[in-house]
Amino acid sequence: MAADAFLSLMVLATHGVDPATAGLALTAGAVGWAVGSFLQARATGRRHRLLVAGASVLAAAVGGIGLLSSPAVPFRVLVAV
């Protein structure tokens, strides 16, 4: 959640977008968290695999945001990731 909170600040500082557009990143993160929680609660079978897959995706996303924080990367690429 900390990476999600600082994402909007990073977008404001490096790409100069307005606060409403930067807030879309927070909205997307909240919706993604809610969908993931919903799917995890209804998962049957081997929940361990789901936990490992979710943690892997989370680690890749946080690392990817760190790599994309450069002002040279277009805003559209950051949104797509």
Backbone as numpy.savetxt, mean C-alpha at the origin, in Angstrom:
# Nx Ny Nz CAx CAy CAz Cx Cy Cz
0.99 -0.29 8.66 0.16 0.90 8.66 1.03 2.15 8.66
2.21 2.08 9.22 3.08 3.27 9.26 3.50 3.66 7.85
3.80 2.69 7.01 4.17 3.01 5.63 3.00 3.63 4.89
1.81 3.17 5.17 0.62 3.73 4.54 0.39 5.17 4.98
0.64 5.47 6.24 0.45 6.82 6.75 1.46 7.80 6.16
2.69 7.36 5.98 3.70 8.25 5.43 3.66 8.32 3.91
2.91 7.45 3.27 2.82 7.47 1.82 2.20 8.76 1.32
1.14 9.22 1.96 0.51 10.47 1.50 1.44 11.65 1.70
2.19 11.69 2.79 3.15 12.77 3.02 4.25 12.75 1.97
4.72 11.56 1.62 5.76 11.44 0.61 5.26 11.91 -0.76
4.02 11.55 -1.08 3.46 11.96 -2.37 3.30 13.48 -2.41
2.87 14.07 -1.32 2.75 15.53 -1.26 4.10 16.21 -1.43
5.11 15.72 -0.75 6.42 16.36 -0.77 7.18 16.15 -2.07
7.16 14.95 -2.63 7.98 14.67 -3.80 7.28 14.91 -5.13
5.98 14.74 -5.17 5.27 14.86 -6.45 4.37 16.08 -6.52
4.15 16.77 -5.40 3.40 18.01 -5.40 1.93 17.87 -5.76
1.32 16.74 -5.45 -0.11 16.58 -5.73 -0.92 17.22 -4.61
-2.18 17.46 -4.87 -3.03 18.07 -3.85 -3.38 17.04 -2.77
-3.78 17.51 -1.58 -4.06 16.59 -0.47 -5.17 15.58 -0.75
-6.17 15.96 -1.54 -7.25 15.01 -1.84 -6.72 13.83 -2.65
-5.84 14.09 -3.59 -5.26 13.02 -4.39 -4.34 12.15 -3.53
-3.59 12.77 -2.64 -2.72 12.01 -1.75 -3.55 11.16 -0.79
-4.72 11.63 -0.43 -5.60 10.87 0.45 -6.14 9.61 -0.20
-6.13 9.57 -1.52 -6.57 8.36 -2.20 -5.67 7.17 -1.86
-4.40 7.44 -1.59 -3.50 6.35 -1.19 -3.94 5.77 0.15
-4.35 6.62 1.07 -4.84 6.13 2.36 -6.14 5.34 2.19
-7.00 5.83 1.31 -8.26 5.14 1.05 -8.01 3.76 0.44
-7.10 3.71 -0.52 -6.79 2.42 -1.15 -6.20 1.45 -0.14
-5.35 1.95 0.75 -4.78 1.09 1.79 -5.84 0.57 2.75
-6.78 1.42 3.12 -7.84 0.99 4.05 -8.76 -0.03 3.39
-9.10 0.20 2.14 -9.96 -0.76 1.43 -9.24 -2.09 1.25
-7.97 -2.03 0.90 -7.19 -3.26 0.75 -7.09 -4.03 2.07
-6.90 -3.30 3.15 -6.83 -3.95 4.47 -8.17 -4.62 4.82
-9.27 -3.94 4.54 -10.59 -4.49 4.84 -10.88 -5.73 4.00
-10.53 -5.68 2.72 -10.76 -6.84 1.85 -9.89 -8.02 2.30
-8.63 -7.75 2.62 -7.75 -8.82 3.09 -8.23 -9.43 4.39
-8.74 -8.59 5.29 -9.27 -9.09 6.56 -10.51 -9.94 6.32
-11.36 -9.50 5.41 -12.56 -10.25 5.08 -12.21 -11.63 4.52
-11.27 -11.65 3.58 -10.89 -12.92 2.95 -10.20 -13.84 3.95
-9.38 -13.28 4.83 -8.68 -14.09 5.81 -9.65 -14.71 6.80
-10.67 -13.98 7.18 -11.63 -14.49 8.14 -12.45 -15.64 7.57
-12.62 -15.66 6.28 -13.43 -16.70 5.67 -12.61 -17.82 5.04
-11.31 -17.75 5.20 -10.44 -18.76 4.61 -10.58 -20.07 5.37
-10.60 -21.13 4.64 -10.65 -22.45 5.26 -9.39 -23.21 4.84
-9.09 -24.23 5.53 -7.93 -25.03 5.17 -6.67 -24.53 5.86
-5.61 -24.41 5.12 -4.31 -24.06 5.67 -4.15 -22.54 5.77
-4.45 -22.03 6.92 -4.35 -20.58 7.14 -2.90 -20.14 7.22
-2.00 -21.06 7.51 -0.58 -20.72 7.60 -0.06 -20.20 6.25
-0.46 -20.85 5.19 -0.03 -20.41 3.85 -0.55 -19.01 3.53
-1.77 -18.73 3.94 -2.34 -17.41 3.72 -1.56 -16.35 4.50
-1.16 -16.66 5.70 -0.38 -15.74 6.52 0.98 -15.46 5.89
1.64 -16.49 5.42 2.95 -16.33 4.79 2.82 -15.52 3.50
1.81 -15.82 2.70 1.62 -15.08 1.45 1.31 -13.61 1.73
0.47 -13.33 2.70 0.13 -11.95 3.04 1.32 -11.17 3.55
2.13 -11.79 4.40 3.32 -11.12 4.92 4.33 -10.86 3.81
4.43 -11.77 2.87 5.35 -11.59 1.74 4.91 -10.44 0.85
3.63 -10.36 0.56 3.11 -9.27 -0.26 3.29 -7.93 0.46
3.05 -7.91 1.76 3.22 -6.68 2.54 4.68 -6.23 2.52
5.61 -7.14 2.72 7.03 -6.78 2.70 7.46 -6.27 1.33
6.98 -6.90 0.27 7.31 -6.44 -1.08 6.73 -5.07 -1.36
5.53 -4.81 -0.88 4.89 -3.51 -1.11 5.62 -2.39 -0.38
5.98 -2.62 0.87 6.69 -1.60 1.63 8.07 -1.34 1.01
8.75 -2.38 0.60 10.03 -2.21 -0.07 9.89 -1.51 -1.41
8.85 -1.84 -2.14 8.61 -1.19 -3.43 8.32 0.29 -3.31
7.58 0.67 -2.28 7.29 2.09 -2.06 8.57 2.83 -1.75
9.46 2.21 -1.00 10.74 2.84 -0.71 11.56 3.08 -1.97
11.52 2.14 -2.89 12.25 2.30 -4.14 11.61 3.33 -5.06
10.30 3.50 -4.95 9.59 4.41 -5.83 9.45 5.82 -5.26
10.10 6.11 -4.15 9.92 7.41 -3.51 10.70 8.53 -4.19
11.47 8.22 -5.17 12.25 9.23 -5.88 11.33 10.16 -6.69
11.64 11.45 -6.72 10.84 12.37 -7.53 10.93 12.07 -9.03
11.93 11.31 -9.45 12.08 10.99 -10.87 11.03 9.98 -11.34
10.44 9.25 -10.42 9.41 8.26 -10.77 8.08 8.99 -10.94
7.41 8.83 -12.08 6.12 9.50 -12.28 5.06 9.06 -11.27
4.18 9.97 -10.96 3.12 9.70 -9.98 2.23 8.54 -10.41
1.97 8.42 -11.70 1.11 7.35 -12.21 1.71 5.97 -11.93
3.03 5.85 -11.97 3.68 4.58 -11.66 3.48 4.25 -10.18
3.61 5.25 -9.33 3.43 5.04 -7.90 2.00 4.60 -7.58
1.02 5.18 -8.27 -0.37 4.80 -8.05 -0.62 3.38 -8.55
-0.02 3.02 -9.66 -0.24 1.69 -10.22 0.31 0.59 -9.33
1.35 0.89 -8.59 1.95 -0.12 -7.72 1.15 -0.15 -6.46
